[in-house]
mmCIF file of C-alpha atoms in Angstrom:
data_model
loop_
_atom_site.group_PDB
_atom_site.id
_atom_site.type_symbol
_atom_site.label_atom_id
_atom_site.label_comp_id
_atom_site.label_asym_id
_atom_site.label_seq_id
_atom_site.Cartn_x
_atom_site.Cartn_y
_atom_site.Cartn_z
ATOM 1 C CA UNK A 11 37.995 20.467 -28.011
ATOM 2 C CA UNK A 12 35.682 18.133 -29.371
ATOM 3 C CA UNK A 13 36.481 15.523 -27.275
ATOM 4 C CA UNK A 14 35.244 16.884 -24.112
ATOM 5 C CA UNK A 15 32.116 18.203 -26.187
ATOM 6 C CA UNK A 16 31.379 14.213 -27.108
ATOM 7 C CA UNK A 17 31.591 13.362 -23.545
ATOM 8 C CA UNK A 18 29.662 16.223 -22.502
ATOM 9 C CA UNK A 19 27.190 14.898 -24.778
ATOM 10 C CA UNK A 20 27.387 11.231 -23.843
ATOM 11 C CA UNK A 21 27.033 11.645 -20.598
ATOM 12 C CA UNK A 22 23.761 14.251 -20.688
ATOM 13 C CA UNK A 23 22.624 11.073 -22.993
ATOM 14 C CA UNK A 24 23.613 8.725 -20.127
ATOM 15 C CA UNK A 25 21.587 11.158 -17.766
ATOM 16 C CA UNK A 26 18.429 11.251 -19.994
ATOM 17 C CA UNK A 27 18.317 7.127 -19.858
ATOM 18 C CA UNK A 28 18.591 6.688 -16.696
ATOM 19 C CA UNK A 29 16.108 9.221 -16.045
ATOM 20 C CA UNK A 30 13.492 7.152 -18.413
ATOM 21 C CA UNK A 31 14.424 3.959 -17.152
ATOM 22 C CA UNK A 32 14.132 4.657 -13.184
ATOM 23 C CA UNK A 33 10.944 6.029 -14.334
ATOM 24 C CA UNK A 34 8.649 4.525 -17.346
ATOM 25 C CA UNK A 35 10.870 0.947 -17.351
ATOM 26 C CA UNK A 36 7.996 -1.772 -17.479
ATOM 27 C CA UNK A 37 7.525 -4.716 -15.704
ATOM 28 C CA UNK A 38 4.843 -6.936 -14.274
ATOM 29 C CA UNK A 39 1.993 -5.066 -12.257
ATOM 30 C CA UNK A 40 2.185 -7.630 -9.245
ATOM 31 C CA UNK A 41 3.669 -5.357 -6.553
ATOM 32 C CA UNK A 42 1.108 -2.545 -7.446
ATOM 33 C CA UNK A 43 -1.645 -5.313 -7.322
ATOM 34 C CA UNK A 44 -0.420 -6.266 -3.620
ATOM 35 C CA UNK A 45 -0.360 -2.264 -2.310
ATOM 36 C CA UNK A 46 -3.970 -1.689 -3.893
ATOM 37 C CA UNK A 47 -5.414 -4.713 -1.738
ATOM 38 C CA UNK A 48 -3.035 -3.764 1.347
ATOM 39 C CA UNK A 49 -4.337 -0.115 1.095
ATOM 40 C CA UNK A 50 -8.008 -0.990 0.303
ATOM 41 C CA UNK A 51 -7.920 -3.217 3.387
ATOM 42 C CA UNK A 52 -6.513 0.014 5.053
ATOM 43 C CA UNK A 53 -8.795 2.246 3.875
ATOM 44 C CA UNK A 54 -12.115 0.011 5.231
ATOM 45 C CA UNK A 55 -10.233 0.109 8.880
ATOM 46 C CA UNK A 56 -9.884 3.915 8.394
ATOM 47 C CA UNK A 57 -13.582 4.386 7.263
ATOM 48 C CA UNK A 58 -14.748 2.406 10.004
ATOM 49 C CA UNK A 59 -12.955 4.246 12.628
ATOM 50 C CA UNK A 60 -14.134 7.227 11.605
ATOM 51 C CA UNK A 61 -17.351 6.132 11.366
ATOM 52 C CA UNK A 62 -17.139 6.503 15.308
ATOM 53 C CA UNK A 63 -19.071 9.537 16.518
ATOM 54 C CA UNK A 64 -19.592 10.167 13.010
ATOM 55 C CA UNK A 65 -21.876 13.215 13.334
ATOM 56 C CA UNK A 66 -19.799 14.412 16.466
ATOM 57 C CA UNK A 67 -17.111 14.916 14.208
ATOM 58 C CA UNK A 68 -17.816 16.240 11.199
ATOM 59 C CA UNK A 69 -21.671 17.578 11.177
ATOM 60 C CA UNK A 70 -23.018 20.821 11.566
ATOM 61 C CA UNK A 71 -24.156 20.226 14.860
ATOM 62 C CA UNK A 72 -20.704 18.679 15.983
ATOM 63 C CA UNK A 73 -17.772 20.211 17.639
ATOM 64 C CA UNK A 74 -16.733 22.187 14.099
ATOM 65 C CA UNK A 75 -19.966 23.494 12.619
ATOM 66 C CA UNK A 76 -18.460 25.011 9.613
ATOM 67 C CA UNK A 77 -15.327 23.335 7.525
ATOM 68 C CA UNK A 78 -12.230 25.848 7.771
ATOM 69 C CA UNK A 79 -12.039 28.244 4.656
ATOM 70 C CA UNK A 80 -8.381 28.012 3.675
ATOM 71 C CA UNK A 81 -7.809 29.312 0.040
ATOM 72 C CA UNK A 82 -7.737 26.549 -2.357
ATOM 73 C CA UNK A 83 -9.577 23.538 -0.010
ATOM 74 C CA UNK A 84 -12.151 21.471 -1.262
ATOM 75 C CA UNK A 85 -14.165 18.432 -0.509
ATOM 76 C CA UNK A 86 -17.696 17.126 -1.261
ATOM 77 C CA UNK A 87 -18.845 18.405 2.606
ATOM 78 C CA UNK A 88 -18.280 21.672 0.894
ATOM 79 C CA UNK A 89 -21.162 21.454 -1.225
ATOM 80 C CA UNK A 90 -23.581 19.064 0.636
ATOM 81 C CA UNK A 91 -22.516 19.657 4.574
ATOM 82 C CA UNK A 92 -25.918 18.278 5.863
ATOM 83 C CA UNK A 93 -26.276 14.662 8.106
ATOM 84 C CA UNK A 94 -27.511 12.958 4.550
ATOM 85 C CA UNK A 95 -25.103 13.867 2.967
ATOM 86 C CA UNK A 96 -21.899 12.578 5.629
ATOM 87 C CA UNK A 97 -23.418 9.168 6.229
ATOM 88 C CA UNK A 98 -23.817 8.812 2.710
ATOM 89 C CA UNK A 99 -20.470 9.692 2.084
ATOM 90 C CA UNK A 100 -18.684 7.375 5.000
ATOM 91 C CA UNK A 101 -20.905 4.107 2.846
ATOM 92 C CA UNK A 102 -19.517 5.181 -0.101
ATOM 93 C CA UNK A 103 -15.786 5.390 0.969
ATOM 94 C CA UNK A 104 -16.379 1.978 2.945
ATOM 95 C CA UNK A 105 -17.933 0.208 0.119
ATOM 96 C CA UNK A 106 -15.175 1.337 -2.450
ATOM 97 C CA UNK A 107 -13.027 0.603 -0.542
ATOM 98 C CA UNK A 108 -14.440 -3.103 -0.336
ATOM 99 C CA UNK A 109 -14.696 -2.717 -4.217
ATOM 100 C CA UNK A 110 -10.590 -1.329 -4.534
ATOM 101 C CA UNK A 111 -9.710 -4.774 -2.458
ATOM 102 C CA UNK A 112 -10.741 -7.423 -4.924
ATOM 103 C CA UNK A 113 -10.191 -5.052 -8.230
ATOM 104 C CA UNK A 114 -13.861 -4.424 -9.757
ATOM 105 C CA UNK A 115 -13.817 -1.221 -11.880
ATOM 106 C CA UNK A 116 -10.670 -0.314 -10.001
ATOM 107 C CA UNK A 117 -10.347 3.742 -11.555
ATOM 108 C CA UNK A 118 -13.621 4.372 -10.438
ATOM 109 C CA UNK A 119 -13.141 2.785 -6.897
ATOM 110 C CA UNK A 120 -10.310 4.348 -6.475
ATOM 111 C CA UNK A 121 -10.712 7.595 -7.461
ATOM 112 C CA UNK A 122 -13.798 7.535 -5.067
ATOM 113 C CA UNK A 123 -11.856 6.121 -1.938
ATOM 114 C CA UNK A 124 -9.652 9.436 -2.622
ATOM 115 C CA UNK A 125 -11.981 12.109 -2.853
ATOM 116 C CA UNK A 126 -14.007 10.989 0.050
ATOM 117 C CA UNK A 127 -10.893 10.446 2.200
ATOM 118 C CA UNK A 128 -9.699 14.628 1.166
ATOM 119 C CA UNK A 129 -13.502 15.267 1.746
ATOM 120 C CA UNK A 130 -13.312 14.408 5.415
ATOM 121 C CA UNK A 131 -10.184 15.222 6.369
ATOM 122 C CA UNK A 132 -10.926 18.464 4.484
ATOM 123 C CA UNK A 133 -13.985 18.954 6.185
ATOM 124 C CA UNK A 134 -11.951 18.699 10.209
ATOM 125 C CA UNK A 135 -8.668 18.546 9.910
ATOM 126 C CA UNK A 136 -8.215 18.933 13.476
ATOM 127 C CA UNK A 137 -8.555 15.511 14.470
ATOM 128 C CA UNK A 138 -5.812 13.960 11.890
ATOM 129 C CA UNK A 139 -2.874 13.503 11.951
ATOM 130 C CA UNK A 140 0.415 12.828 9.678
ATOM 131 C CA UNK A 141 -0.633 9.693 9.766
ATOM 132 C CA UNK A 142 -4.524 10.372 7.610
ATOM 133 C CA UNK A 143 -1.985 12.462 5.769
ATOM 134 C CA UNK A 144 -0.134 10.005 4.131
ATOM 135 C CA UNK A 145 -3.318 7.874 3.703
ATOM 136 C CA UNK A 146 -4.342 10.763 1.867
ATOM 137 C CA UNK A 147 -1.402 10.843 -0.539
ATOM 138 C CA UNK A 148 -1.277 7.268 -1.150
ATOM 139 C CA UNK A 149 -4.948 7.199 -2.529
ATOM 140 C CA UNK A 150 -4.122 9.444 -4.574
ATOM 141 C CA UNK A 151 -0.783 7.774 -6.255
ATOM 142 C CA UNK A 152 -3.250 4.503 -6.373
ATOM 143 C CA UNK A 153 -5.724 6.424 -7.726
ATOM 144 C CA UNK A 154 -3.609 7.812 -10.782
ATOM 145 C CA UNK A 155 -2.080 4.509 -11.073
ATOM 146 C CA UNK A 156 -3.230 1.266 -12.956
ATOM 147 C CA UNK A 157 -3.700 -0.623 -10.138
ATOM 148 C CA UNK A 158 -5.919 -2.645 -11.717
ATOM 149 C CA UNK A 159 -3.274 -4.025 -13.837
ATOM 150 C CA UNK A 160 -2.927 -7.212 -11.673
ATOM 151 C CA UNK A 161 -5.073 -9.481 -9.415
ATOM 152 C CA UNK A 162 -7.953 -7.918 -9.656
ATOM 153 C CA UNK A 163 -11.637 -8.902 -11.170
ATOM 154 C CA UNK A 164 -10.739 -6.042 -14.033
ATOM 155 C CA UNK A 165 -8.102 -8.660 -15.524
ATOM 156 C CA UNK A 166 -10.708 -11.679 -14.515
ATOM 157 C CA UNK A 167 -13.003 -9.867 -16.711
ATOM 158 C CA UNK A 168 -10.973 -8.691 -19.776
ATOM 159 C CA UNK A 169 -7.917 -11.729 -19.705
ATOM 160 C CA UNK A 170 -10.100 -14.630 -17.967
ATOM 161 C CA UNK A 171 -7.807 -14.878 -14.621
ATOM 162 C CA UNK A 172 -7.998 -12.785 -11.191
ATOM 163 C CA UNK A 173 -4.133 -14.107 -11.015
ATOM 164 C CA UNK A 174 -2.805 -12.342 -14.076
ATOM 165 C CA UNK A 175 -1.145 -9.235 -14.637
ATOM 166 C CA UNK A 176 0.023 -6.538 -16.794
ATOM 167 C CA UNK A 177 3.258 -4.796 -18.225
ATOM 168 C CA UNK A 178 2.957 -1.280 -16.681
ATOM 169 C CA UNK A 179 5.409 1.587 -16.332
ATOM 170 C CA UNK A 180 7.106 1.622 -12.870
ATOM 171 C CA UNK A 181 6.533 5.254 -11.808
ATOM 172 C CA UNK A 182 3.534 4.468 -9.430
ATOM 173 C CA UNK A 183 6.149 2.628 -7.078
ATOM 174 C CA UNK A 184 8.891 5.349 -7.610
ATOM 175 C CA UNK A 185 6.501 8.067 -6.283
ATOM 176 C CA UNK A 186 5.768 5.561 -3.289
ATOM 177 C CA UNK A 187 9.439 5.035 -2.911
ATOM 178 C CA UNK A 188 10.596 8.270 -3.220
ATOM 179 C CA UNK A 189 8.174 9.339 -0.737
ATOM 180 C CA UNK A 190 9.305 7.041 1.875
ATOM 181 C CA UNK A 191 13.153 8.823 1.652
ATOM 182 C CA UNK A 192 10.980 12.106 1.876
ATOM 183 C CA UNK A 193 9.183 10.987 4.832
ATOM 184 C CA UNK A 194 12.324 10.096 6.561
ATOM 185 C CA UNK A 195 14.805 12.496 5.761
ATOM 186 C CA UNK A 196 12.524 15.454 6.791
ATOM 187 C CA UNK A 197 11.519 13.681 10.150
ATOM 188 C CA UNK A 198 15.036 13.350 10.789
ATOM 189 C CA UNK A 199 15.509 16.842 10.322
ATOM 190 C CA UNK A 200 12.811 17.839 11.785
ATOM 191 C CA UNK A 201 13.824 16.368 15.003
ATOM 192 C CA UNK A 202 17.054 17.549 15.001
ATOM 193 C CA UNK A 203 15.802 21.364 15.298
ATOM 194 C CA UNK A 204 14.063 20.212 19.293
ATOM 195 C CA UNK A 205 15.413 20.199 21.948
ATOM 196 C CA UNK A 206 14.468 16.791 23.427
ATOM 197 C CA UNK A 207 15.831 15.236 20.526
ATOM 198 C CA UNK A 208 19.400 16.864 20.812
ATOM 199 C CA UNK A 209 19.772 16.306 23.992
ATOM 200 C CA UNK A 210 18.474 12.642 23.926
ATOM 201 C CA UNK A 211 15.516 12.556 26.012
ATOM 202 C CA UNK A 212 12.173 12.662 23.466
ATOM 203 C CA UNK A 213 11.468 8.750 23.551
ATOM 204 C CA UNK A 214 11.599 9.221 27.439
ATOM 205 C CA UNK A 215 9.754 11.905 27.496
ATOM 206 C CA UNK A 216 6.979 10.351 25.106
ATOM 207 C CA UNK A 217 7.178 7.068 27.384
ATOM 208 C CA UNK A 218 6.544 9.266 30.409
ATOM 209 C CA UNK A 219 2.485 10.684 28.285
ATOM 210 C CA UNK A 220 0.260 7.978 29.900
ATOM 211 C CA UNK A 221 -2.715 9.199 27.963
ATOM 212 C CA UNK A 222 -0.735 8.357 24.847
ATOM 213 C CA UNK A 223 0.455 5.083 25.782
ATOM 214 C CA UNK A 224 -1.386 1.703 24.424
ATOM 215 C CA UNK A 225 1.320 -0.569 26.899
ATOM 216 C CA UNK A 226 2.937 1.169 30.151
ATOM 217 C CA UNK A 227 6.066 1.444 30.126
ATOM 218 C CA UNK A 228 8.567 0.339 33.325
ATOM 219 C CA UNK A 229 10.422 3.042 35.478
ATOM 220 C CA UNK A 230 13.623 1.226 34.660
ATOM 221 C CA UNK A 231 12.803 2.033 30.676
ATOM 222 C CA UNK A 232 11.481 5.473 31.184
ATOM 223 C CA UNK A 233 13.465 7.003 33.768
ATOM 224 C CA UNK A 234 16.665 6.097 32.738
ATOM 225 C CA UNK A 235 19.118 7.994 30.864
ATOM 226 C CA UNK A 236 20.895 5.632 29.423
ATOM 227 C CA UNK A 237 18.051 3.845 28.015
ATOM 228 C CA UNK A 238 16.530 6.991 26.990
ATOM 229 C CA UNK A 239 19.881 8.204 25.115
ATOM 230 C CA UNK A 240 19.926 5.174 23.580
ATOM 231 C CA UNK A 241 16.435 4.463 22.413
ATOM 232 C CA UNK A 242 16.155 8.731 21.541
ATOM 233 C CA UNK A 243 19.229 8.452 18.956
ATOM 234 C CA UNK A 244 18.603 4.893 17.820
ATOM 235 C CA UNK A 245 15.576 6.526 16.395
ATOM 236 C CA UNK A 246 17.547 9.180 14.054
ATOM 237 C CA UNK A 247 19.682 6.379 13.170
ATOM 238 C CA UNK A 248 16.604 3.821 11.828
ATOM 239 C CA UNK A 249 15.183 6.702 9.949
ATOM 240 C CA UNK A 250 17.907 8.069 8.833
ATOM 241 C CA UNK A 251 19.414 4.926 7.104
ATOM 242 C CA UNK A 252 15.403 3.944 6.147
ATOM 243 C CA UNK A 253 15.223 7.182 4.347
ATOM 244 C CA UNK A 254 18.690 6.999 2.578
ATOM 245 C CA UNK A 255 20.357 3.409 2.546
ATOM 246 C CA UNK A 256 16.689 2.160 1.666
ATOM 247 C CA UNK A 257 18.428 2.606 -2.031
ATOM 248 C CA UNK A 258 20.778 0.505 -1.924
ATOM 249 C CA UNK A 259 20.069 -2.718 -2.833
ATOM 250 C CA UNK A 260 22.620 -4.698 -0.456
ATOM 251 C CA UNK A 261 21.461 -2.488 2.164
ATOM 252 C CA UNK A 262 17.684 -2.251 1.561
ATOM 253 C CA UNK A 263 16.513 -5.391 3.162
ATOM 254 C CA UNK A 264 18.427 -4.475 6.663
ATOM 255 C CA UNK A 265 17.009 -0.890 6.764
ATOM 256 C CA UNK A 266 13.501 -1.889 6.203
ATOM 257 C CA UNK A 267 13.332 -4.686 8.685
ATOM 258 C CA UNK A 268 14.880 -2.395 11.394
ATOM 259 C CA UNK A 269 12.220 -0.085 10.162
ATOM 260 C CA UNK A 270 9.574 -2.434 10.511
ATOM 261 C CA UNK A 271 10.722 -2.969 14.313
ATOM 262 C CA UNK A 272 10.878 0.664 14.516
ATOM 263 C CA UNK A 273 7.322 1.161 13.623
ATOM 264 C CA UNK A 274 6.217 -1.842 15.488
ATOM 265 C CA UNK A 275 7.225 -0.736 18.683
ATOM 266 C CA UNK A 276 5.791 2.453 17.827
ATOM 267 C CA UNK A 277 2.409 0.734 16.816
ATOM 268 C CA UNK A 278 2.033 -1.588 19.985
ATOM 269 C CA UNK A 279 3.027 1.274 22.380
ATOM 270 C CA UNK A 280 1.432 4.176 21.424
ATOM 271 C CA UNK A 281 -1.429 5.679 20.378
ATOM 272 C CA UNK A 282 -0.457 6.839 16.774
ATOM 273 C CA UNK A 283 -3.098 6.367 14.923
ATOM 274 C CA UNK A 284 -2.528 5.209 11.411
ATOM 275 C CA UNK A 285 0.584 6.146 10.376
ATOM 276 C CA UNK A 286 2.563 2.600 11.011
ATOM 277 C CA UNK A 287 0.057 0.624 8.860
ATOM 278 C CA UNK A 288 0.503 3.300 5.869
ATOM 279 C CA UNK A 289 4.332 2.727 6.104
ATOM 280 C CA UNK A 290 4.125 -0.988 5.923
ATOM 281 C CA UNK A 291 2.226 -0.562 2.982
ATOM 282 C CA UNK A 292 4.649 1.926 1.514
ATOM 283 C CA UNK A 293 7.400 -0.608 2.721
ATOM 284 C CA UNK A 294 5.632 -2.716 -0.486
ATOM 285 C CA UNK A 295 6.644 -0.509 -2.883
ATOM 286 C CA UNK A 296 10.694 -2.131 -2.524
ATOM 287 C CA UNK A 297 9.071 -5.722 -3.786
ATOM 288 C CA UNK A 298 10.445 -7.380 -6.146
ATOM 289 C CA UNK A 299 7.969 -8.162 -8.969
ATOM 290 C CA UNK A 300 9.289 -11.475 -8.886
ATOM 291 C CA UNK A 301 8.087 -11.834 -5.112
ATOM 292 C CA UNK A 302 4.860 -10.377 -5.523
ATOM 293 C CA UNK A 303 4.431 -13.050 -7.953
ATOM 294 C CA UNK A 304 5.651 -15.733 -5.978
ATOM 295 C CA UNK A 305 3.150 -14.470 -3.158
ATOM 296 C CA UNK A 306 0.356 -14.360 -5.441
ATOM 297 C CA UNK A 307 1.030 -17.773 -6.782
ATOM 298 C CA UNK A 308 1.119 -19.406 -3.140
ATOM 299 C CA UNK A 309 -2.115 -17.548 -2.291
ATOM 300 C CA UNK A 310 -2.947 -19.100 -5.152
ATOM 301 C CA UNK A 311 -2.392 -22.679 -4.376
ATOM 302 C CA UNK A 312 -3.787 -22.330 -1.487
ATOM 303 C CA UNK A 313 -6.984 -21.556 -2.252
ATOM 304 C CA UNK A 314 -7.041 -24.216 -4.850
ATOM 305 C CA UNK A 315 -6.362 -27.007 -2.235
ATOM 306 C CA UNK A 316 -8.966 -24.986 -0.101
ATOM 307 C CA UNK A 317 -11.685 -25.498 -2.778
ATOM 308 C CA UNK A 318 -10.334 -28.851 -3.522
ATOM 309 C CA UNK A 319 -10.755 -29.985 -0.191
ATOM 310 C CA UNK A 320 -14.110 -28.816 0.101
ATOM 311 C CA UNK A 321 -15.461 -30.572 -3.230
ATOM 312 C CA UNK A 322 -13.923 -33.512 -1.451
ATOM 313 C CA UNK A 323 -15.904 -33.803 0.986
ATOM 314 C CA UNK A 324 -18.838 -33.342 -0.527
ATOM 315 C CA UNK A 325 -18.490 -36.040 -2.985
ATOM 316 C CA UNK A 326 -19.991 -38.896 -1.207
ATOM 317 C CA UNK A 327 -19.706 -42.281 -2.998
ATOM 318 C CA UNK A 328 -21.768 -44.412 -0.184
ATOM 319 C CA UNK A 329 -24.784 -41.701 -1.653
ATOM 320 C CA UNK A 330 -24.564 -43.530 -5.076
ATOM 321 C CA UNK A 331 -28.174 -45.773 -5.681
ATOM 322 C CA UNK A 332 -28.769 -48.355 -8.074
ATOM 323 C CA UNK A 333 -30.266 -47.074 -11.668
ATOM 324 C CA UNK A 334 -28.776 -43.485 -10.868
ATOM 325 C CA UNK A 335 -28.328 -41.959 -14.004
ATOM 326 C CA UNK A 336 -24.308 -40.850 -15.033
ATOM 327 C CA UNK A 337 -25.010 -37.802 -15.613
ATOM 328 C CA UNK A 338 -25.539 -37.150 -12.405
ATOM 329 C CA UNK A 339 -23.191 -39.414 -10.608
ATOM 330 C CA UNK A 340 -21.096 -36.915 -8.200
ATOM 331 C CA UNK A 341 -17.473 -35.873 -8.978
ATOM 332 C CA UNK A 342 -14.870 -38.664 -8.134
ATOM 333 C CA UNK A 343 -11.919 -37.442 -6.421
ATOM 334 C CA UNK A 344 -9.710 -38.052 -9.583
ATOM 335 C CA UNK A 345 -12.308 -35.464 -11.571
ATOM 336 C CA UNK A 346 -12.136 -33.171 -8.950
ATOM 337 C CA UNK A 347 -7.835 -33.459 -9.040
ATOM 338 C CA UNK A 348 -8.046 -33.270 -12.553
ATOM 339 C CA UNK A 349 -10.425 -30.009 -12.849
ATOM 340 C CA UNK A 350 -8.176 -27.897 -10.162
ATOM 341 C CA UNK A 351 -5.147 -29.045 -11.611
ATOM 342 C CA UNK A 352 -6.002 -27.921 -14.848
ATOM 343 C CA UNK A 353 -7.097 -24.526 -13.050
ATOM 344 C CA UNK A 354 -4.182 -24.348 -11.585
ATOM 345 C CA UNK A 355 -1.979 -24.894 -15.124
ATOM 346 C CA UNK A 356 -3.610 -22.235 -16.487
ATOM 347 C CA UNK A 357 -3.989 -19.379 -13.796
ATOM 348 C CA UNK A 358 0.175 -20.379 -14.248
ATOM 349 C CA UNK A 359 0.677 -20.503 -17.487
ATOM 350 C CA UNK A 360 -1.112 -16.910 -19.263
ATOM 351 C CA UNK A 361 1.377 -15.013 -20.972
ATOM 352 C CA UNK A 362 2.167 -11.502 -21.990
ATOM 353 C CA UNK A 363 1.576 -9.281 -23.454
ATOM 354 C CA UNK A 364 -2.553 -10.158 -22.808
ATOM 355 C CA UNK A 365 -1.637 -9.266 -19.333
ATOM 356 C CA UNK A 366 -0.196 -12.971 -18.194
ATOM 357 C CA UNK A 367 2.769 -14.223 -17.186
ATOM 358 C CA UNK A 368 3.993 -17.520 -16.724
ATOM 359 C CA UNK A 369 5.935 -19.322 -13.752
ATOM 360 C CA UNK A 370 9.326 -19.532 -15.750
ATOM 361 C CA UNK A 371 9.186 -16.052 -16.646
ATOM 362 C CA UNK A 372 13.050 -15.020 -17.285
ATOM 363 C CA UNK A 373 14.152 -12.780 -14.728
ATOM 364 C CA UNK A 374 15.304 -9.044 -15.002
ATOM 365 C CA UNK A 375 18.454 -6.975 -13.840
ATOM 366 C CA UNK A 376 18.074 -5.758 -10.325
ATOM 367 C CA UNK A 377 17.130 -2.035 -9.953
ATOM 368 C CA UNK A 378 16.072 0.790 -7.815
ATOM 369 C CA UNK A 379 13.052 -1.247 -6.723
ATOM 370 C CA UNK A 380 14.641 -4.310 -5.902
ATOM 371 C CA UNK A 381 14.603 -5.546 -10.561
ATOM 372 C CA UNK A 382 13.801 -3.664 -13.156
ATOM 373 C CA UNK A 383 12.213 -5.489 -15.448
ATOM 374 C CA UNK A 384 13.489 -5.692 -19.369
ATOM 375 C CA UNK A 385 10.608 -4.342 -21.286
ATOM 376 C CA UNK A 386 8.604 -6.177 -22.876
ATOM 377 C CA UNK A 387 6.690 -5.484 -26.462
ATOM 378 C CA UNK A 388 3.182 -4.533 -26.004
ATOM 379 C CA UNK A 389 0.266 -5.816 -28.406
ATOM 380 C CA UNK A 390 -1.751 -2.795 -29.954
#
């Protein structure tokens, strides 16, 4: 009898663990760093679309004179629903969003990006879509994250280097991940309960909306069974296997490019809105710290030899006059090699826990995110 009680116990133990460590395990914020400029980027195209017809859509002289008055809805337009107050609310959301892309008091830019994006879409929600939707939700995961953690002019300012990063608790990226299987599996179900979709004819059908269409389709494509079978069900089957194989690691890289085609297509065909870009960005959440990294490095480099190149050419030897004094004799090219090497070194070479890491940087087990990370000790 107390056998199966130990095991009982040992494996509710086992459960507990691997609750934590899918959860709060730690490693190196460079994947989170990459979303927050991805999504700020985002967020500046969003803002400036809907800066179109501004006033049309949203003011009280527009097509929806008063915001809806659902239980529980709220947004700054609310409060303040005159002209002033909308343009002055489409700057701010564009300019922290500029602010969220390069990291500069990233908890206030962020938390601003999200309650202007609820404010508007709060304030007409008739002309978004799922697409604004998950915008919505991913400002605010980035905005209760610390996204700020890595490549950003918050670790510039308190660890001396834009390229650095810190230890932070994965759940930011599980939320993103998880979401993605959410997305997915409820689509597929979704789909399942029309008609069009059973019977294999919805991606013909949608081919067939002209008005919706970005690229004409041909007859051959739209018309034909076959095709339209084939394309309709090979659609359930990409987001099906996005939203469930994505876990897997031997399987994850396969689902994700198929869902990349899947959402390409999508994007250069129709008129969707949105909603592609947001996955892609989602998509990021699967990175492998060690990748992020490896991108950030190369971005790196490359805007070293960028600045190198220009201090190049505008050290001019021939410009050197007799009786010039050295003090102020330009930069030879071995200085100049010298100084971004030396740069270089140590944008590479910061170390944890101040926020750093270096190149060699052991790496970790593989886990639900592509490697977790083994934790390392933090510095009061």
């Amino acid at each position: 009898m107390i056998a199966p009680v130990a095991m009982l116990r040992e494996s509710g133990r086992s459960v507990v663990q691997g609750w934590r460590t899918f959860w709060f395990s730690t490693e190196p914020a460079y994947t989170l760093g990459i979303i927050r400029i991805a999504f700020g980027a985002l967020a500046f195209l969003w803002s400036l679309e809907l800066g179109m017809d501004l006033y049309d859509k949203f003011s009280v002289n527009g097509i929806v004179p008063q915001p809806p008055t659902y239980q529980f809805l709220w947004g700054v337009f609310y409060r303040w629903p005159g002209d002033t107050a909308l343009l002055a609310g489409w700057i701010v959301l564009m300019v922290a969003s500029l602010v969220m892309i390069v990291g500069w008091h990233t908890k206030l830019a962020t938390f601003l990006v999200f309650v202007m994006i609820m404010s508007f879409e709060r304030r007409n929600p008739w002309i978004f879509n799922s697409g604004d939707g998950l915008i919505r939700i991913l400002s605010l995961y980035l905005a209760l994250s610390p996204c700020g953690a890595a490549l950003s002019l918050d670790q510039r300012r308190r660890f001396g280097s834009f390229w650095s990063a810190q230890d932070i608790k994965v759940w930011p990226l599980r939320l993103m991940q998880v979401q993605i299987s959410i997305i997915y599996i409820t689509t597929v179900i979704a789909k399942l309960h029309g008609d069009t979709w059973q019977n294999g004819s919805a991606v013909s059908y949608t081919l067939r909306l002209d008005d919706m269409l970005l690229l004409p389709s041909p007859a051959w494509m739209s018309t034909s069974p076959l095709i339209g079978n084939a394309m309709t069900w090979g659609t359930l089957l990409v987001e099906f296997s996005v939203g469930v194989f994505v876990w897997n690691k031997r399987w994850r890289t396969k689902v994700l490019l198929a869902g990349v085609f899947l959402h390409l297509t999508i994007l250069l065909t129709m008129v969707v809105g949105f909603f592609s870009l947001a996955v892609f960005v989602l998509y990021m959440s699967f990175m492998p710290w060690e990748r992020s990294k490896a991108i950030a490095d190369g971005v790196h480099r490359r805007l070293g030899s960028v600045a190198q190149a220009v201090l190049r050419r505008r050290v001019d030897p021939d410009s050197l006059k007799p009786g010039l004094d050295a003090s102020v004799v330009p930069a030879t090219d071995t200085d100049v090699e010298g100084t971004m090497a030396s740069t270089a070194v140590e944008g590479r070479n910061n170390a944890s826990p101040g926020g750093r890491h270096a190149v060699n940087d052991a790496a970790s087990p593989d886990g639900a995110n592509g490697n977790d990370a083994v934790p390392v000790p933090q510095r009061d």
